[in-house]
Short mmCIF file of C-alpha atoms in Angstrom, two decimals:
data_model
loop_
_atom_site.label_atom_id
_atom_site.label_comp_id
_atom_site.label_asym_id
_atom_site.label_seq_id
_atom_site.Cartn_x
_atom_site.Cartn_y
_atom_site.Cartn_z
CA MET A 171 -75.13 51.90 88.15
CA ASP A 172 -77.22 51.88 91.30
CA ASP A 173 -79.69 54.84 91.68
CA GLN A 174 -78.12 55.80 94.99
CA GLU A 175 -74.66 55.65 93.71
CA ALA A 176 -73.24 58.96 92.63
CA PRO A 177 -70.73 59.56 89.86
CA ASN A 178 -67.52 59.45 91.49
CA THR A 179 -65.22 60.60 88.61
CA VAL A 180 -65.28 64.25 89.43
CA HIS A 181 -63.92 65.64 92.61
CA LEU A 182 -66.38 68.55 93.48
CA THR A 183 -64.68 71.54 94.88
CA PRO A 184 -66.62 73.91 97.24
CA ALA A 185 -67.14 76.29 94.32
CA MET A 186 -68.50 73.61 92.07
CA PHE A 187 -70.75 72.18 94.91
CA ASN A 188 -72.08 75.72 95.35
CA ILE A 189 -72.88 76.07 91.56
CA LEU A 190 -74.69 72.73 91.58
CA LEU A 191 -76.69 73.88 94.78
CA THR A 192 -77.69 77.00 93.01
CA LEU A 193 -78.54 75.29 89.85
CA ALA A 194 -80.90 72.96 91.80
CA ASP A 195 -83.40 75.66 91.79
CA GLY A 196 -83.48 75.94 88.08
CA GLU A 197 -81.48 77.38 85.36
CA HIS A 198 -79.32 80.50 85.89
CA HIS A 199 -76.81 82.56 83.96
CA GLY A 200 -73.22 83.24 85.27
CA TYR A 201 -73.80 86.57 87.12
CA ALA A 202 -77.19 85.03 88.77
CA ILE A 203 -75.07 82.08 90.04
CA MET A 204 -72.40 84.40 91.67
CA ARG A 205 -74.92 86.68 93.06
CA GLU A 206 -77.04 83.71 94.54
CA ILE A 207 -74.17 82.06 96.13
CA SER A 208 -73.10 85.43 97.83
CA LEU A 209 -76.60 86.10 99.06
CA ARG A 210 -77.14 82.48 100.31
CA THR A 211 -73.94 82.34 102.26
CA GLY A 212 -74.38 85.90 103.64
CA GLY A 213 -71.27 87.15 101.74
CA THR A 214 -68.90 84.71 103.24
CA VAL A 215 -68.40 82.91 99.81
CA ARG A 216 -67.72 85.58 97.12
CA MET A 217 -66.79 83.94 93.85
CA GLY A 218 -64.98 85.82 91.21
CA PRO A 219 -65.72 85.46 87.41
CA GLY A 220 -62.54 83.44 86.98
CA THR A 221 -63.33 80.92 89.64
CA LEU A 222 -66.86 80.83 88.46
CA TYR A 223 -66.24 80.00 84.76
CA ARG A 224 -63.33 77.69 85.62
CA SER A 225 -65.79 75.67 87.75
CA ILE A 226 -68.52 75.89 85.11
CA LYS A 227 -66.04 74.61 82.36
CA GLN A 228 -65.12 71.59 84.53
CA LEU A 229 -68.80 70.96 85.36
CA LEU A 230 -69.71 71.11 81.65
CA ALA A 231 -66.77 68.66 80.91
CA ALA A 232 -67.99 66.24 83.49
CA GLY A 233 -71.55 66.44 82.17
CA LEU A 234 -72.87 67.60 85.44
CA ILE A 235 -74.55 70.70 83.85
CA VAL A 236 -75.40 71.72 80.45
CA GLU A 237 -75.80 74.95 78.63
CA SER A 238 -79.57 75.67 78.22
CA GLU A 239 -80.98 76.02 74.76
CA GLU A 240 -84.04 77.87 75.89
CA ARG A 241 -83.29 81.66 76.27
CA PRO A 242 -85.73 84.34 77.74
CA ASP A 243 -87.08 86.85 75.56
CA PRO A 244 -84.03 89.10 74.24
CA SER A 245 -86.08 92.13 75.03
CA LEU A 246 -86.15 91.11 78.71
CA ASP A 247 -82.58 89.88 79.08
CA ASP A 248 -79.08 90.31 77.44
CA GLU A 249 -78.98 87.87 74.66
CA ARG A 250 -75.29 87.30 75.28
CA ARG A 251 -75.93 85.58 78.43
CA ARG A 252 -75.66 81.78 78.53
CA TYR A 253 -77.93 79.95 80.86
CA TYR A 254 -76.81 76.78 82.61
CA ARG A 255 -79.01 73.90 84.10
CA LEU A 256 -78.27 70.77 86.09
CA THR A 257 -78.26 67.20 84.45
CA GLU A 258 -79.41 64.10 86.00
CA GLN A 259 -75.91 63.17 86.63
CA GLY A 260 -75.27 66.78 88.27
CA PHE A 261 -78.37 66.31 90.47
CA ARG A 262 -77.06 62.91 91.66
CA ALA A 263 -73.53 64.35 92.25
CA ALA A 264 -74.98 67.27 94.25
CA GLU A 265 -77.29 65.02 96.21
CA ALA A 266 -74.26 62.58 97.07
CA GLU A 267 -72.03 65.61 98.19
CA ALA A 268 -74.93 66.96 100.16
CA ARG A 269 -75.19 63.54 101.94
CA ARG A 270 -71.54 63.45 102.70
CA TRP A 271 -71.79 66.93 104.26
CA GLU A 272 -74.76 65.71 106.25
CA GLN A 273 -72.86 62.87 107.70
CA VAL A 274 -70.04 65.30 108.65
CA VAL A 275 -72.46 67.85 110.32
CA ARG A 276 -74.15 64.76 112.18
CA LEU A 277 -70.69 63.76 113.53
CA ALA A 278 -69.85 67.32 114.50
CA ARG A 279 -73.10 67.50 116.35
CA SER A 280 -72.61 64.09 118.12
CA LYS A 281 -69.17 65.60 119.31
CA GLN A 282 -71.02 68.80 120.36
CA LEU A 283 -68.94 71.07 118.11
CA LEU A 284 -71.90 72.96 116.76
CA GLY A 285 -73.38 76.15 118.19
CA GLY A 286 -74.22 76.47 121.84
CA GLU A 287 -73.61 72.85 122.56
CA ALA A 288 -69.89 73.21 122.15
CA GLN A 289 -69.63 76.26 124.21
CA MET A 290 -71.71 74.59 127.01
CA ALA A 291 -69.62 71.45 126.85
CA ALA A 292 -66.44 73.66 127.08
CA GLU A 293 -68.01 75.54 130.13
CA GLY A 294 -68.94 72.32 131.72
CA GLY A 295 -65.44 71.00 131.33
CA GLN A 296 -63.78 73.99 133.12
CA MET B 265 -66.21 110.04 93.82
CA SER B 266 -69.06 111.80 91.96
CA TYR B 267 -71.52 109.95 89.98
CA PHE B 268 -70.26 111.49 86.66
CA SER B 269 -66.68 110.37 87.26
CA SER B 270 -67.66 106.98 88.33
CA LEU B 271 -69.75 106.61 85.02
CA ARG B 272 -66.36 107.13 83.33
CA LEU B 273 -64.57 104.89 85.66
CA LEU B 274 -66.79 101.89 84.97
CA PRO B 275 -65.92 101.32 81.37
CA LEU B 276 -62.22 101.93 82.03
CA LEU B 277 -62.41 99.09 84.78
CA GLY B 278 -64.24 96.80 82.27
CA GLY B 279 -61.56 97.31 79.65
CA LEU B 280 -58.72 96.75 82.26
CA TYR B 281 -60.33 93.48 83.16
CA GLU B 282 -60.72 92.49 79.57
CA ALA B 283 -57.01 93.20 79.07
CA LEU B 284 -56.17 91.04 82.03
CA LEU B 285 -58.05 88.07 80.59
CA ILE B 286 -55.07 87.67 78.30
CA LEU B 287 -53.54 85.73 81.24
CA PHE B 288 -55.86 82.79 80.48
CA PRO B 289 -55.15 80.21 77.86
CA ARG B 290 -56.51 81.26 74.39
CA SER B 291 -59.10 78.44 74.30
CA PHE B 292 -60.52 79.36 77.81
CA ARG B 293 -60.51 83.03 76.86
CA GLN B 294 -62.47 82.49 73.53
CA ALA B 295 -65.07 80.33 75.27
CA TYR B 296 -65.61 82.20 78.46
CA GLY B 297 -63.75 85.56 78.10
CA PRO B 298 -66.88 87.72 76.84
CA GLU B 299 -69.09 86.37 79.53
CA MET B 300 -66.55 86.80 82.32
CA ALA B 301 -66.04 90.49 81.28
CA GLN B 302 -69.81 91.06 81.35
CA VAL B 303 -70.25 89.50 84.75
CA PHE B 304 -67.41 91.79 85.85
CA ARG B 305 -69.04 94.81 84.48
CA THR B 306 -72.35 93.97 85.97
CA SER B 307 -70.74 93.35 89.37
CA CYS B 308 -68.90 96.74 89.17
CA ARG B 309 -72.24 98.43 88.38
CA GLU B 310 -74.07 96.86 91.24
CA THR B 311 -71.26 97.43 93.77
CA GLN B 312 -70.79 101.05 92.68
CA ARG B 313 -74.49 101.47 93.24
CA ARG B 314 -74.74 99.62 96.56
CA ASP B 315 -71.38 100.29 98.25
CA GLY B 316 -69.84 103.33 96.33
CA ALA B 317 -66.26 103.77 95.62
CA ARG B 318 -64.85 101.62 98.65
CA GLY B 319 -66.85 98.52 97.48
CA LEU B 320 -65.52 99.12 93.96
CA VAL B 321 -61.91 99.21 95.15
CA LEU B 322 -62.47 95.93 97.14
CA LEU B 323 -64.28 94.26 94.16
CA CYS B 324 -61.35 95.18 91.81
CA SER B 325 -58.63 93.86 94.12
CA ARG B 326 -60.63 90.60 94.73
CA ALA B 327 -61.25 90.27 90.94
CA LEU B 328 -57.45 90.90 90.32
CA GLY B 329 -56.53 88.06 92.76
CA ASP B 330 -59.24 85.74 91.13
CA VAL B 331 -57.91 86.39 87.66
CA VAL B 332 -54.17 85.73 88.66
CA TRP B 333 -55.19 82.59 90.70
CA SER B 334 -57.70 81.07 88.30
CA SER B 335 -55.52 81.65 85.12
CA THR B 336 -52.62 80.13 86.91
CA CYS B 337 -54.80 76.98 87.82
CA GLU B 338 -56.02 76.86 84.17
CA TRP B 339 -52.53 76.79 82.80
CA VAL B 340 -51.17 74.31 85.40
CA THR B 341 -54.01 71.89 84.90
CA ARG B 342 -53.68 71.72 81.04
CA PRO B 343 -52.56 68.33 79.82
CA ARG B 344 -49.60 69.81 78.14
CA ALA B 345 -48.56 71.82 81.31
CA ARG B 346 -49.06 68.64 83.41
CA ASN B 347 -46.79 66.76 80.96
CA ILE B 348 -44.11 69.47 81.28
CA CYS B 349 -44.30 69.62 85.10
CA MET B 350 -44.06 65.71 85.36
CA ARG B 351 -41.05 65.85 83.03
CA ALA B 352 -39.28 68.53 85.04
CA MET B 353 -39.86 66.59 88.37
CA LEU B 354 -38.54 63.44 86.72
CA SER B 355 -35.52 65.13 85.44
CA VAL B 356 -34.84 66.35 88.85
CA VAL B 357 -35.20 62.74 90.14
CA ALA B 358 -32.90 61.51 87.36
CA VAL B 359 -30.09 64.05 88.22
CA LEU B 360 -30.37 62.96 91.95
CA LEU B 361 -30.12 59.35 90.83
CA ALA B 362 -27.16 59.99 88.83
CA SER B 363 -25.27 62.03 91.60
CA MET B 364 -26.01 58.97 93.95
CA ALA B 365 -24.47 56.60 91.23
CA SER B 366 -21.69 59.02 90.85
CA SER B 367 -20.66 59.09 94.59
CA LEU B 368 -21.14 55.31 94.81
CA HIS B 369 -18.91 54.93 91.76
CA GLY B 370 -15.95 56.89 93.39
CA ARG B 371 -16.08 54.55 96.38
CA ARG B 372 -14.14 51.35 96.49
CA ASP B 373 -16.13 48.13 95.79
CA ALA B 374 -19.22 50.04 95.14
CA ASP B 375 -19.29 49.83 91.32
CA ASP B 376 -22.02 47.26 91.48
CA ALA B 377 -24.16 49.33 93.68
CA ALA B 378 -23.56 52.34 91.25
CA LEU B 379 -24.76 50.01 88.31
CA ALA B 380 -27.82 48.92 90.30
CA VAL B 381 -28.74 52.59 90.82
CA LEU B 382 -28.31 53.46 87.22
CA LEU B 383 -30.33 50.57 86.16
CA ALA B 384 -33.13 50.89 88.72
CA GLY B 385 -33.33 54.72 88.27
CA SER B 386 -33.47 54.49 84.50
CA PHE B 387 -36.03 51.73 84.60
CA LEU B 388 -38.23 53.63 86.97
CA CYS B 389 -38.12 56.77 84.79
CA GLY B 390 -38.90 54.62 81.68
CA VAL B 391 -41.95 53.03 83.38
CA ILE B 392 -43.23 56.56 84.56
CA HIS B 393 -42.73 58.36 81.23
CA PRO B 394 -42.07 55.88 78.53
CA LYS B 395 -42.02 58.27 75.62
CA GLY B 396 -38.98 60.07 77.07
CA ALA B 397 -36.89 56.84 77.66
CA TRP B 398 -34.00 58.15 75.62
CA TRP B 399 -33.97 61.50 77.48
CA TRP B 400 -33.81 59.55 80.80
CA ALA B 401 -31.05 57.35 79.54
CA LEU B 402 -29.01 60.36 78.32
CA LEU B 403 -29.61 62.41 81.55
CA ILE B 404 -28.80 59.60 84.09
CA GLY B 405 -25.75 58.64 81.82
CA VAL B 406 -24.49 62.14 81.49
CA GLY B 407 -25.11 62.64 85.31
CA LEU B 408 -22.46 60.27 86.25
CA PRO B 409 -19.35 61.78 84.81
CA GLY B 410 -21.16 65.09 85.55
CA GLY B 411 -21.07 64.39 89.24
CA ARG B 412 -17.47 63.08 89.21
CA LEU B 413 -16.43 66.39 87.34
CA LEU B 414 -18.35 68.42 89.90
CA GLY B 415 -16.79 66.43 92.74
CA HIS B 416 -13.32 67.12 91.04
CA ILE B 417 -13.99 70.89 90.82
CA THR B 418 -14.98 71.02 94.44
CA GLY B 419 -11.95 68.82 95.39
CA PHE B 420 -13.87 65.72 96.55
CA THR B 421 -12.97 63.23 94.04
CA VAL B 422 -10.34 62.82 91.46
CA PHE B 423 -11.54 63.07 87.80
CA ASN B 424 -9.54 61.28 85.18
CA VAL B 425 -10.50 62.72 81.71
CA THR B 426 -8.97 59.70 79.91
CA ASP B 427 -11.22 57.44 81.79
CA THR B 428 -12.99 55.36 79.12
CA GLU B 429 -15.59 53.78 81.06
CA PHE B 430 -17.91 56.85 81.36
CA PRO B 431 -19.51 56.33 77.84
CA LEU B 432 -20.19 52.77 78.79
CA MET B 433 -22.49 53.97 81.45
CA TRP B 434 -25.01 54.90 78.78
CA ALA B 435 -25.45 51.15 77.97
CA PRO B 436 -27.15 50.23 81.45
CA THR B 437 -29.04 53.48 81.42
CA PHE B 438 -30.48 52.74 77.94
CA VAL B 439 -31.28 49.32 78.76
CA GLY B 440 -32.80 50.30 82.06
CA ALA B 441 -34.90 53.15 80.43
CA TYR B 442 -36.13 51.07 77.45
CA ALA B 443 -36.82 47.99 79.61
CA GLY B 444 -39.04 50.30 81.72
CA ALA B 445 -40.79 51.77 78.72
CA ALA B 446 -41.48 48.21 77.23
CA MET B 447 -42.77 46.99 80.61
CA ARG B 448 -45.20 49.95 80.76
CA TRP B 449 -46.28 49.27 77.22
CA LEU B 450 -46.83 45.59 77.91
CA THR B 451 -48.76 46.33 81.13
CA ASN B 452 -50.99 48.87 79.42
CA ARG B 453 -51.67 46.31 76.45
CA SER B 454 -52.65 43.65 78.92
CA TRP B 455 -54.91 46.07 80.91
CA SER B 456 -56.75 47.29 77.90
CA LYS B 457 -57.16 43.72 76.66
CA GLY B 458 -58.41 42.79 80.13
CA SER B 459 -60.88 45.53 80.19
CA ARG B 460 -62.35 44.39 76.76
CA SER B 461 -62.96 40.93 78.10
CA TRP B 462 -64.45 41.93 81.52
CA PRO B 463 -68.05 41.01 81.70
CA ARG B 464 -70.48 43.89 81.57
CA THR B 465 -72.76 43.88 84.85
#
């Protein structure tokens, strides 16, 4: 497979993409992923435990993430928590999805649909 | 809400959430249930500390919606459930085809068209779901006299109970359904052979 080519067997839902983005920083447990997504999106994306673990299950099945074997010191953390990390394939899938979104944003920008440009264009047209 | 009462409320909410997890399939619940309950409990503690009772109510309502939605998705996307959904949809299609054949059969000089619909419909169902070929043949074959009987009850057609040709309608439906199943089997076989012989790049 070409290095630039991403695995296209899994359709990434917004929830799955958000989880991959979060895990790009390093390994996290379920609650940390949920909190990080909520913080990063300013609270606009609030994922419930059901959606979170359904997405994690799909990502694990697709081989995009794996459960981490290394655990923090049990005295510092709850030992029942499972940590997840990105695989090489997961990294490529996240990269491909990010590039796809980059193209969409570039297109929206060229059509002056983003931010003040859109407002200015609308005012100019009146 | 006082701090003391909220302390008693949090375990109760956690227990209720754990009880709600019964909505998920057993395998999913066993794999992720304890973690989900733990995440919910931690969320409750954090929300109660940060936003108080109002935040807790919002969190619980969102969690309830999330459990209902994600458990439904989990059930629907299971291979067995997908199979059941497909069979149900194909059954509806088969009944519609049988009704169409039945209405054609009642018309003068349209028997060939009715036969063509029976054959084509059962063939199609056999191709899509070859394991249930016998079911599609039976369903479409029964649909023909069924449609005529329904037409008779509603006063649109004349149904002759001594009509001996109805059992014969199963012959084309069985031929069609099993021909479809055989075609699917042959196609699968040639594809799998082809994939083995494709060169690796």
